[in-house]
PDB file of C-alpha atoms in Angstrom:
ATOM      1  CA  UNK A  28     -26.835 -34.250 -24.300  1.00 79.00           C
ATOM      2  CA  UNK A  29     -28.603 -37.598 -24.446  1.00 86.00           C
ATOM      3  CA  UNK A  30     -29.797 -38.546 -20.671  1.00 88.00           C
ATOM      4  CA  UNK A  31     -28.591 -35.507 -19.048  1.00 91.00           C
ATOM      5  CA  UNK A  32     -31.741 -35.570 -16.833  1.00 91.00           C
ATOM      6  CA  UNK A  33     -31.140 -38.744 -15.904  1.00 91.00           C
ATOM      7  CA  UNK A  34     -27.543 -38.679 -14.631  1.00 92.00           C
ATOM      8  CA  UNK A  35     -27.783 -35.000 -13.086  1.00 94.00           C
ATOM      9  CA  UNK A  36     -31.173 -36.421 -10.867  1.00 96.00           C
ATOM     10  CA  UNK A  37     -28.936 -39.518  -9.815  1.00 94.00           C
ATOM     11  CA  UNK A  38     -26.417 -37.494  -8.637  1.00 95.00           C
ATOM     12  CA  UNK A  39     -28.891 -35.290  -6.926  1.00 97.00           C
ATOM     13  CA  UNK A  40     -30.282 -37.641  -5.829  1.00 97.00           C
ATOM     14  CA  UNK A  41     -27.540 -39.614  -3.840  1.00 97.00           C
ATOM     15  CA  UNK A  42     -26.420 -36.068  -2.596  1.00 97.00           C
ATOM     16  CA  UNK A  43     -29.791 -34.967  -1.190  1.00 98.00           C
ATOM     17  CA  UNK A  44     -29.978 -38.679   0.610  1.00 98.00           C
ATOM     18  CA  UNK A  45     -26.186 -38.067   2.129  1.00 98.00           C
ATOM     19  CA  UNK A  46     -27.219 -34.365   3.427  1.00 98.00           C
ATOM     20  CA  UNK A  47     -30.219 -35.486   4.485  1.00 98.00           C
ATOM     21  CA  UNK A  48     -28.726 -38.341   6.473  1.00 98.00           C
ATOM     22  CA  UNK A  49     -25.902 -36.234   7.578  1.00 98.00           C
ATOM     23  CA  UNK A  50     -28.256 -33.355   8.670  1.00 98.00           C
ATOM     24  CA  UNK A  51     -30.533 -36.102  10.763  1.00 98.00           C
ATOM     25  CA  UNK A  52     -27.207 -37.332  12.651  1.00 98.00           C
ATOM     26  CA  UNK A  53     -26.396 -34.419  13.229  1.00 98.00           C
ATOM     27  CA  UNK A  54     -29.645 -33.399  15.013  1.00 98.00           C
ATOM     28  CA  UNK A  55     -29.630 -36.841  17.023  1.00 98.00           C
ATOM     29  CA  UNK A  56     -26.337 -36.671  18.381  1.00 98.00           C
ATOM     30  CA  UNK A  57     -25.735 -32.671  18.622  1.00 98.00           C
ATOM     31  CA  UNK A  58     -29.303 -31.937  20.231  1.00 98.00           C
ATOM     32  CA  UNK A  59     -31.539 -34.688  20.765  1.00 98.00           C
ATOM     33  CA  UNK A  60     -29.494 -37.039  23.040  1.00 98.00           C
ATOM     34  CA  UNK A  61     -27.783 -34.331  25.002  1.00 98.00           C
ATOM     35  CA  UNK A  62     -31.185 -33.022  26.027  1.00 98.00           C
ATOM     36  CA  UNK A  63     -32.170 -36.390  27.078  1.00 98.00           C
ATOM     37  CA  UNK A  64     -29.258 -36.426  29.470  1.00 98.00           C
ATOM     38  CA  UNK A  65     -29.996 -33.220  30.407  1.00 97.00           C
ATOM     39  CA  UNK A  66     -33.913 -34.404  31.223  1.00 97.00           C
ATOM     40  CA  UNK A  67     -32.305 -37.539  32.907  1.00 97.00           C
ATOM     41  CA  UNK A  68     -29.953 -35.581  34.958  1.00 97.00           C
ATOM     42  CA  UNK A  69     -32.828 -32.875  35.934  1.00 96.00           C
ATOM     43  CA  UNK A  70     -35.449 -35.426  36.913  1.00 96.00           C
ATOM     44  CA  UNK A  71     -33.037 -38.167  38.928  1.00 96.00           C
ATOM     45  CA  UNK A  72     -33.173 -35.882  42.244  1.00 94.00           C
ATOM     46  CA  UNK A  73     -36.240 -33.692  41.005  1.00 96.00           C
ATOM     47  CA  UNK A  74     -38.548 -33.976  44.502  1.00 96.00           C
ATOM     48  CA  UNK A  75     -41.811 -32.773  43.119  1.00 96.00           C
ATOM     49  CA  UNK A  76     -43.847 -32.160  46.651  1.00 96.00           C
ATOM     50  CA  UNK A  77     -40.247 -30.172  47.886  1.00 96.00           C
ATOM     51  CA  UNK A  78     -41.371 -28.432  44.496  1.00 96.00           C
ATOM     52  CA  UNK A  79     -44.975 -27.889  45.058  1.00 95.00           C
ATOM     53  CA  UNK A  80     -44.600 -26.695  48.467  1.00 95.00           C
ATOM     54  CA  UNK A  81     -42.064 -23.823  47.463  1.00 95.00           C
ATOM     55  CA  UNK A  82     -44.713 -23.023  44.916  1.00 94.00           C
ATOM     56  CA  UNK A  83     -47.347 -22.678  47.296  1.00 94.00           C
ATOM     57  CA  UNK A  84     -45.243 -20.593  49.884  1.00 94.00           C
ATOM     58  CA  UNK A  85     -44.578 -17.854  47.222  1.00 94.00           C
ATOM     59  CA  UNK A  86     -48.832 -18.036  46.592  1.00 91.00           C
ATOM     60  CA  UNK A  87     -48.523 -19.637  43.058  1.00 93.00           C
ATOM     61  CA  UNK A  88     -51.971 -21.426  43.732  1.00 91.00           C
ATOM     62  CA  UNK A  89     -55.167 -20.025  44.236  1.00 90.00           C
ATOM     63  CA  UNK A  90     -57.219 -23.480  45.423  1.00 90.00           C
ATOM     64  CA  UNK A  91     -53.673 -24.218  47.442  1.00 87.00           C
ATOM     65  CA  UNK A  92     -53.270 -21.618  49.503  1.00 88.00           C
ATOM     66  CA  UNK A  93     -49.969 -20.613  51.479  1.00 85.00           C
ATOM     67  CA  UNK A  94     -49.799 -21.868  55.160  1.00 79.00           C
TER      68      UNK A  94
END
């Protein structure tokens, strides 16, 4: 029973840093980067004043009003 502590925490230990590192990949490449393409993809032929000016035809604005 000598050092139990000490060789259950280093196993712990080295498991927690594998999940943890597992779990962070994970993230990165299951959420993260396609979200990025996603944001790329959006904003490449995103025409903001085409944007604005449907906005203020439906009377989204009160200091732009529609023409």
């Amino acid at each position: 029973m000598r050092r139990l502590l000490a060789r259950r925490m280093k196993l712990h230990l080295f498991g927690a840093f594998f999940v943890s590192v597992g779990c962070a990949a994970l993230y990165k490449f299951g959420v993260a980067d396609p979200r990025k393409r996603a944001y790329a993809e959006f904003y490449k032929n995103y025409d903001a004043m085409k944007d604005f000016e449907a906005m203020r035809a439906a009377g989204v604005f009160e200091s732009a009003p529609p023409k």
